[in-house]
Amino acid sequence: MFPRKVILYITLLTANVLFPNALWAQDKANNGKLVLQRGTNISHWLSQSRLRGKDRAAFFTEKDVTFIKDHGFDHIRLPVDEEQLWSEDNTKNKEAFELLHQAMQWCYLHHLNAVVDLHILRSHYFDAREKPLWTQPKAQERFLACWSQLSDELKKYPVSMLAYELLNEPVADSADQWNELLARGVALIRAKEPKRMIVIGSNRWQSTTTFPQLKVPENDPNIILSFHFYNPFVLTHHMAKWTRIRDYDGPVHYPGATITQKEMNALPATISNLLYGGEKVYNRDTMQAQLQPAIKLSKRLKLPLYCGEWGCLNTVPRKDRLNWYKDLRKVLEQNNIAWSNWDYKSNSFGIIGDDGEADKSLLKALTK
């Protein structure tokens, strides 16, 4: 008999052979369905990264997969960008696809589930002013072609292990634009993979406030509803250089008012006007109330709910930051909402810093 690891790699190299789902104990327990609980985002690897070659390969390895699994996570969310996986002429980047498959192999080997998230398109970046995806039919066809090829690449992985997230944080001029493209994307996947779990979120950065405008494909039980949560933004993105609030370097607090009224009154109008709502009280009850639109839709449609991103920058005072993580995690889990924190490895949000060391207090807040 070959060792299990050898069998695994032989299976993976045979593109026409489906994975033997029976090897996974949880397949039987979950009736072959994907179940997500706690995860972490593998950002800045196959998305938003300038790393290539050996540097990109070394950024995320099998040791990371075992670390994630051993510390109580059951899945990763893996953002991928069009420009990482395909060249300008739409040719597949062989190296990037090999890394993607390698990550899926490690996940399979170590019983870690995955969500592959199409994070950024050349025609759509959630923070860009111009987003041709919503105005150019050619850009929409390219989006669908990306998913057709991703499905062809990934369909051999068990449905009990891997889900597809069609588009990260869609930002269309109207909800109808996203709903129409979403329906086309789901139909494309369903023609190829009827039972694959598909993760979808609402328009405008997957906010809970826009859930009432989300049109979910009917009679499809293999859908996961997803939202992102970075509230209050003045806290979680304190001094973030890529935001409008970057120039405020004063104190922030949690729980309670993120910025006290006294602190707000002392600021020049040019700064205070950017911090709208910063003086409002924020706590666990606020979080619970803000999740209600997503919770209501999930219950009405009887579909699972997933917080695919949530995180707070390390520019926030440590005690306040950890209190925010602990409270939001508790609210999510009390409402049976699976989650994936942003992110696994970075010097700003990450569990692992650029020095390779784990933030043990943050890890404890997330997993203990």
Short mmCIF file of C-alpha atoms in Angstrom, two decimals:
data_model
loop_
_atom_site.label_atom_id
_atom_site.label_comp_id
_atom_site.label_asym_id
_atom_site.label_seq_id
_atom_site.Cartn_x
_atom_site.Cartn_y
_atom_site.Cartn_z
CA MET A 1 0.00 0.00 0.00
CA PHE A 2 1.20 3.52 -0.81
CA PRO A 3 1.23 6.03 2.05
CA ARG A 4 -1.82 8.31 2.01
CA LYS A 5 0.30 11.32 1.01
CA VAL A 6 1.62 9.54 -2.08
CA ILE A 7 -1.89 8.46 -3.07
CA LEU A 8 -3.03 12.05 -2.70
CA TYR A 9 -0.47 13.48 -5.07
CA ILE A 10 -1.03 10.74 -7.64
CA THR A 11 -4.74 11.55 -7.53
CA LEU A 12 -4.11 15.27 -7.91
CA LEU A 13 -1.91 14.76 -10.94
CA THR A 14 -4.66 12.80 -12.67
CA ALA A 15 -6.98 15.58 -13.81
CA ASN A 16 -9.83 13.31 -14.81
CA VAL A 17 -10.02 11.45 -11.50
CA LEU A 18 -12.33 12.90 -8.85
CA PHE A 19 -11.18 13.07 -5.26
CA PRO A 20 -12.34 10.15 -3.08
CA ASN A 21 -14.57 12.06 -0.68
CA ALA A 22 -14.81 9.04 1.58
CA LEU A 23 -11.28 9.70 2.82
CA TRP A 24 -12.61 12.61 4.85
CA ALA A 25 -14.29 11.65 8.12
CA GLN A 26 -16.23 14.89 8.16
CA ASP A 27 -17.75 14.06 4.76
CA LYS A 28 -19.83 11.38 6.39
CA ALA A 29 -20.76 13.54 9.35
CA ASN A 30 -21.78 16.45 7.10
CA ASN A 31 -23.41 14.33 4.38
CA GLY A 32 -20.75 15.40 1.90
CA LYS A 33 -21.60 19.10 2.33
CA LEU A 34 -19.13 21.88 2.97
CA VAL A 35 -19.33 23.23 6.51
CA LEU A 36 -17.41 26.37 7.51
CA GLN A 37 -16.81 27.65 11.03
CA ARG A 38 -13.58 29.56 11.68
CA GLY A 39 -11.15 30.66 8.99
CA THR A 40 -8.46 33.14 8.06
CA ASN A 41 -7.72 35.07 4.86
CA ILE A 42 -4.53 34.25 2.96
CA SER A 43 -4.16 37.76 1.61
CA HIS A 44 -1.28 39.30 -0.37
CA TRP A 45 -0.18 36.01 -1.91
CA LEU A 46 -2.21 35.40 -5.07
CA SER A 47 -3.88 38.78 -4.63
CA GLN A 48 -2.58 42.32 -4.14
CA SER A 49 1.01 41.11 -4.21
CA ARG A 50 4.12 42.01 -6.18
CA LEU A 51 5.89 38.83 -5.08
CA ARG A 52 6.85 36.41 -7.82
CA GLY A 53 9.02 33.32 -8.18
CA LYS A 54 10.66 31.96 -5.04
CA ASP A 55 9.49 34.87 -2.90
CA ARG A 56 5.84 34.23 -3.73
CA ALA A 57 6.24 30.49 -3.23
CA ALA A 58 7.83 31.04 0.19
CA PHE A 59 5.11 33.42 1.43
CA PHE A 60 2.56 30.63 2.00
CA THR A 61 3.70 27.05 2.56
CA GLU A 62 2.52 23.74 3.95
CA LYS A 63 3.80 24.83 7.37
CA ASP A 64 1.27 27.66 7.28
CA VAL A 65 -1.51 25.22 6.52
CA THR A 66 -0.59 23.00 9.46
CA PHE A 67 -0.25 26.06 11.73
CA ILE A 68 -3.74 27.22 10.76
CA LYS A 69 -5.23 23.78 11.26
CA ASP A 70 -3.42 23.13 14.55
CA HIS A 71 -4.67 26.42 16.03
CA GLY A 72 -8.35 25.65 15.65
CA PHE A 73 -9.26 27.01 12.22
CA ASP A 74 -11.19 24.79 9.82
CA HIS A 75 -10.74 26.73 6.57
CA ILE A 76 -8.92 29.41 4.66
CA ARG A 77 -10.34 32.08 2.40
CA LEU A 78 -7.96 32.46 -0.52
CA PRO A 79 -8.23 35.72 -2.50
CA VAL A 80 -6.99 35.48 -6.10
CA ASP A 81 -6.66 38.28 -8.67
CA GLU A 82 -7.13 38.17 -12.41
CA GLU A 83 -3.76 39.82 -12.99
CA GLN A 84 -2.06 37.15 -10.87
CA LEU A 85 -3.63 34.18 -12.63
CA TRP A 86 -3.85 35.48 -16.21
CA SER A 87 -1.65 37.67 -18.37
CA GLU A 88 -2.99 40.67 -20.32
CA ASP A 89 -3.77 38.40 -23.30
CA ASN A 90 -5.76 36.08 -20.98
CA THR A 91 -3.13 33.33 -21.03
CA LYS A 92 -2.97 31.37 -17.80
CA ASN A 93 0.02 32.05 -15.58
CA LYS A 94 1.37 28.55 -15.09
CA GLU A 95 3.30 29.37 -11.92
CA ALA A 96 0.33 31.03 -10.22
CA PHE A 97 -2.03 28.16 -11.04
CA GLU A 98 0.53 25.69 -9.74
CA LEU A 99 0.61 27.59 -6.45
CA LEU A 100 -3.18 27.59 -6.31
CA HIS A 101 -3.31 23.84 -6.82
CA GLN A 102 -0.51 23.32 -4.33
CA ALA A 103 -2.50 25.20 -1.70
CA MET A 104 -5.57 23.07 -2.43
CA GLN A 105 -3.46 19.91 -2.14
CA TRP A 106 -2.17 20.97 1.27
CA CYS A 107 -5.67 21.81 2.42
CA TYR A 108 -6.91 18.42 1.29
CA LEU A 109 -4.01 16.61 2.93
CA HIS A 110 -4.49 18.39 6.27
CA HIS A 111 -8.32 18.39 6.27
CA LEU A 112 -8.63 22.14 5.90
CA ASN A 113 -11.49 23.57 3.84
CA ALA A 114 -11.13 26.52 1.47
CA VAL A 115 -13.02 29.36 -0.16
CA VAL A 116 -11.43 30.60 -3.40
CA ASP A 117 -12.39 34.24 -3.75
CA LEU A 118 -12.06 36.14 -7.03
CA HIS A 119 -10.83 39.28 -5.33
CA ILE A 120 -9.84 41.81 -7.98
CA LEU A 121 -10.51 41.93 -11.72
CA ARG A 122 -8.79 44.20 -14.19
CA SER A 123 -12.27 45.66 -14.72
CA HIS A 124 -13.23 45.84 -11.06
CA TYR A 125 -11.34 46.91 -7.96
CA PHE A 126 -13.58 47.76 -5.04
CA ASP A 127 -11.74 51.02 -4.23
CA ALA A 128 -11.29 52.23 -7.83
CA ARG A 129 -13.25 55.15 -9.22
CA GLU A 130 -13.75 53.55 -12.64
CA LYS A 131 -15.18 50.01 -12.74
CA PRO A 132 -15.72 48.92 -16.37
CA LEU A 133 -17.28 45.66 -15.19
CA TRP A 134 -20.64 47.41 -14.87
CA THR A 135 -20.59 49.30 -18.17
CA GLN A 136 -18.70 47.10 -20.67
CA PRO A 137 -20.22 43.80 -21.89
CA LYS A 138 -16.72 42.62 -22.81
CA ALA A 139 -15.62 43.01 -19.19
CA GLN A 140 -18.59 40.95 -18.00
CA GLU A 141 -17.80 38.21 -20.49
CA ARG A 142 -14.23 38.20 -19.21
CA PHE A 143 -15.49 37.81 -15.62
CA LEU A 144 -17.54 34.80 -16.68
CA ALA A 145 -14.60 33.37 -18.64
CA CYS A 146 -12.43 33.60 -15.51
CA TRP A 147 -14.94 31.51 -13.61
CA SER A 148 -15.33 29.03 -16.43
CA GLN A 149 -11.58 28.41 -16.36
CA LEU A 150 -11.40 28.39 -12.56
CA SER A 151 -14.15 25.79 -12.47
CA ASP A 152 -12.32 23.66 -15.01
CA GLU A 153 -9.19 23.87 -12.86
CA LEU A 154 -10.82 23.30 -9.47
CA LYS A 155 -13.81 21.05 -10.07
CA LYS A 156 -11.85 17.92 -9.15
CA TYR A 157 -11.66 19.05 -5.52
CA PRO A 158 -14.47 17.76 -3.30
CA VAL A 159 -17.56 19.91 -2.82
CA SER A 160 -17.15 19.13 0.88
CA MET A 161 -13.79 20.93 0.87
CA LEU A 162 -13.97 23.90 -1.48
CA ALA A 163 -16.37 26.77 -2.21
CA TYR A 164 -16.23 29.52 -4.85
CA GLU A 165 -16.78 33.20 -4.02
CA LEU A 166 -17.81 34.85 -7.27
CA LEU A 167 -16.63 38.40 -6.58
CA ASN A 168 -15.18 40.17 -3.58
CA GLU A 169 -16.98 43.34 -2.52
CA PRO A 170 -18.93 44.21 -5.68
CA VAL A 171 -19.42 47.96 -6.03
CA ALA A 172 -21.94 48.59 -8.81
CA ASP A 173 -23.90 51.77 -9.44
CA SER A 174 -27.07 49.83 -8.71
CA ALA A 175 -27.90 46.57 -6.98
CA ASP A 176 -29.62 45.36 -10.16
CA GLN A 177 -26.34 45.47 -12.08
CA TRP A 178 -24.71 43.13 -9.56
CA ASN A 179 -27.79 40.91 -9.22
CA GLU A 180 -27.91 40.35 -13.00
CA LEU A 181 -24.21 39.50 -13.28
CA LEU A 182 -24.42 37.34 -10.17
CA ALA A 183 -27.25 35.31 -11.72
CA ARG A 184 -25.17 34.72 -14.85
CA GLY A 185 -22.17 33.65 -12.77
CA VAL A 186 -24.18 31.21 -10.69
CA ALA A 187 -25.81 29.74 -13.82
CA LEU A 188 -22.38 29.20 -15.37
CA ILE A 189 -21.08 27.36 -12.31
CA ARG A 190 -24.26 25.32 -11.97
CA ALA A 191 -23.95 24.06 -15.55
CA LYS A 192 -20.52 22.70 -14.66
CA GLU A 193 -20.87 21.91 -10.95
CA PRO A 194 -24.45 21.52 -9.69
CA LYS A 195 -23.48 20.92 -6.05
CA ARG A 196 -20.56 23.30 -5.58
CA MET A 197 -21.11 25.78 -2.74
CA ILE A 198 -21.12 29.36 -4.08
CA VAL A 199 -20.47 32.31 -1.79
CA ILE A 200 -22.31 35.53 -2.65
CA GLY A 201 -22.52 38.92 -0.99
CA SER A 202 -24.55 42.06 -1.55
CA ASN A 203 -23.63 45.15 -3.54
CA ARG A 204 -21.55 47.97 -2.01
CA TRP A 205 -18.65 46.18 -0.33
CA GLN A 206 -20.75 43.27 0.96
CA SER A 207 -22.25 45.46 3.64
CA THR A 208 -25.05 44.10 5.83
CA THR A 209 -27.03 47.28 5.07
CA THR A 210 -27.46 46.30 1.40
CA PHE A 211 -28.64 42.74 2.04
CA PRO A 212 -32.31 43.67 1.37
CA GLN A 213 -31.32 44.54 -2.23
CA LEU A 214 -29.52 41.22 -2.86
CA LYS A 215 -31.39 38.91 -5.26
CA VAL A 216 -30.44 35.35 -4.36
CA PRO A 217 -30.91 32.66 -7.05
CA GLU A 218 -34.06 30.72 -6.20
CA ASN A 219 -34.26 27.07 -5.17
CA ASP A 220 -30.51 26.70 -4.83
CA PRO A 221 -29.54 25.16 -1.46
CA ASN A 222 -25.82 25.32 -2.26
CA ILE A 223 -25.46 29.04 -1.62
CA ILE A 224 -23.62 30.74 1.25
CA LEU A 225 -24.56 34.34 2.02
CA SER A 226 -21.55 36.50 2.87
CA PHE A 227 -20.93 39.91 4.39
CA HIS A 228 -17.87 41.84 5.58
CA PHE A 229 -17.67 43.70 8.86
CA TYR A 230 -15.26 46.53 9.71
CA ASN A 231 -17.49 48.64 11.96
CA PRO A 232 -16.89 51.16 13.32
CA PHE A 233 -14.61 52.07 10.44
CA VAL A 234 -13.03 54.95 12.39
CA LEU A 235 -11.76 52.32 14.85
CA THR A 236 -10.86 49.37 12.62
CA HIS A 237 -9.06 51.54 10.04
CA HIS A 238 -7.44 53.98 12.44
CA MET A 239 -4.71 55.87 10.54
CA ALA A 240 -5.02 53.57 7.51
CA LYS A 241 -3.03 55.31 4.79
CA TRP A 242 -5.40 54.24 2.00
CA THR A 243 -8.48 55.87 3.61
CA ARG A 244 -9.86 59.39 3.98
CA ILE A 245 -9.43 59.21 7.76
CA ARG A 246 -5.66 58.67 7.56
CA ASP A 247 -4.84 62.12 8.98
CA TYR A 248 -6.59 61.50 12.31
CA ASP A 249 -3.93 60.21 14.67
CA GLY A 250 -5.73 60.94 17.94
CA PRO A 251 -7.10 58.37 20.41
CA VAL A 252 -9.74 55.75 19.60
CA HIS A 253 -11.63 53.55 22.04
CA TYR A 254 -13.69 50.35 22.25
CA PRO A 255 -16.24 49.74 23.71
CA GLY A 256 -18.06 53.07 23.99
CA ALA A 257 -17.62 56.12 21.81
CA THR A 258 -14.80 55.53 19.34
CA ILE A 259 -13.87 59.19 19.77
CA THR A 260 -15.32 61.03 22.76
CA GLN A 261 -17.30 64.19 22.20
CA LYS A 262 -14.59 66.16 24.00
CA GLU A 263 -11.94 64.73 21.71
CA MET A 264 -14.10 65.44 18.66
CA ASN A 265 -14.73 69.05 19.72
CA ALA A 266 -11.00 69.67 19.95
CA LEU A 267 -10.42 68.74 16.30
CA PRO A 268 -10.35 71.13 13.35
CA ALA A 269 -13.40 70.84 11.11
CA THR A 270 -11.25 69.51 8.25
CA ILE A 271 -10.60 66.41 10.35
CA SER A 272 -13.81 66.04 12.38
CA ASN A 273 -15.94 66.18 9.21
CA LEU A 274 -14.22 62.99 8.04
CA LEU A 275 -14.99 61.14 11.26
CA TYR A 276 -18.76 61.07 10.96
CA GLY A 277 -20.34 58.90 13.63
CA GLY A 278 -17.10 58.50 15.55
CA GLU A 279 -18.65 59.84 18.73
CA LYS A 280 -21.45 57.24 18.76
CA VAL A 281 -21.40 54.48 21.37
CA TYR A 282 -20.30 51.15 19.96
CA ASN A 283 -20.47 47.78 21.72
CA ARG A 284 -21.66 44.20 21.35
CA ASP A 285 -25.30 45.27 21.17
CA THR A 286 -24.46 47.61 18.29
CA MET A 287 -22.80 44.76 16.45
CA GLN A 288 -25.83 42.53 16.96
CA ALA A 289 -28.16 45.20 15.63
CA GLN A 290 -26.04 45.86 12.54
CA LEU A 291 -26.00 42.17 11.61
CA GLN A 292 -29.80 41.92 11.53
CA PRO A 293 -30.37 42.48 7.76
CA ALA A 294 -28.04 39.58 6.97
CA ILE A 295 -29.43 37.37 9.73
CA LYS A 296 -33.01 37.96 8.59
CA LEU A 297 -32.28 37.05 4.96
CA SER A 298 -30.34 33.98 6.04
CA LYS A 299 -33.24 32.75 8.17
CA ARG A 300 -35.85 33.51 5.53
CA LEU A 301 -34.00 31.62 2.82
CA LYS A 302 -32.59 28.97 5.16
CA LEU A 303 -29.08 29.54 3.84
CA PRO A 304 -25.86 29.64 5.90
CA LEU A 305 -24.27 32.98 6.72
CA TYR A 306 -20.58 33.81 6.49
CA CYS A 307 -18.55 36.82 7.57
CA GLY A 308 -15.76 36.52 5.01
CA GLU A 309 -13.75 39.47 6.29
CA TRP A 310 -13.45 41.24 9.63
CA GLY A 311 -10.46 42.83 11.28
CA CYS A 312 -9.00 45.75 13.19
CA LEU A 313 -5.64 47.44 12.55
CA ASN A 314 -2.85 47.17 15.09
CA THR A 315 -2.69 50.98 15.23
CA VAL A 316 -5.57 50.71 17.70
CA PRO A 317 -4.61 50.47 21.41
CA ARG A 318 -4.06 46.81 22.15
CA LYS A 319 -6.70 46.36 24.84
CA ASP A 320 -9.40 48.09 22.78
CA ARG A 321 -8.42 46.11 19.69
CA LEU A 322 -8.61 42.75 21.44
CA ASN A 323 -11.91 43.68 23.08
CA TRP A 324 -13.35 44.42 19.62
CA TYR A 325 -12.19 41.04 18.32
CA LYS A 326 -13.56 39.18 21.32
CA ASP A 327 -16.95 40.88 21.15
CA LEU A 328 -17.46 40.46 17.42
CA ARG A 329 -16.35 36.86 17.49
CA LYS A 330 -18.84 36.17 20.28
CA VAL A 331 -21.67 37.86 18.40
CA LEU A 332 -20.88 35.96 15.20
CA GLU A 333 -20.70 32.59 16.88
CA GLN A 334 -23.80 33.18 19.01
CA ASN A 335 -25.68 33.73 15.75
CA ASN A 336 -24.15 30.61 14.10
CA ILE A 337 -22.27 32.75 11.60
CA ALA A 338 -19.09 31.25 10.17
CA TRP A 339 -16.19 33.66 9.76
CA SER A 340 -12.77 34.32 8.27
CA ASN A 341 -10.68 37.08 9.82
CA TRP A 342 -8.65 39.54 7.77
CA ASP A 343 -5.95 38.37 7.72
CA TYR A 344 -3.45 35.60 8.33
CA LYS A 345 -0.10 37.18 7.51
CA SER A 346 0.59 40.93 7.48
CA ASN A 347 2.11 43.64 9.65
CA SER A 348 -1.20 45.48 10.03
CA PHE A 349 -4.16 43.13 10.56
CA GLY A 350 -2.32 39.81 10.63
CA ILE A 351 -2.10 36.91 13.04
CA ILE A 352 1.46 36.46 11.75
CA GLY A 353 3.61 39.58 11.40
CA ASP A 354 6.25 40.29 8.79
CA ASP A 355 8.82 38.94 11.25
CA GLY A 356 7.13 35.53 11.08
CA GLU A 357 6.03 35.64 14.71
CA ALA A 358 2.45 34.95 15.80
CA ASP A 359 0.45 37.50 17.77
CA LYS A 360 -0.46 35.13 20.57
CA SER A 361 -3.02 37.44 22.17
CA LEU A 362 -4.86 37.94 18.89
CA LEU A 363 -4.69 34.21 18.17
CA LYS A 364 -6.19 33.52 21.58
CA ALA A 365 -8.97 36.07 21.01
CA LEU A 366 -9.85 34.32 17.75
CA THR A 367 -9.63 30.69 18.77
CA LYS A 368 -9.81 30.07 22.52
#
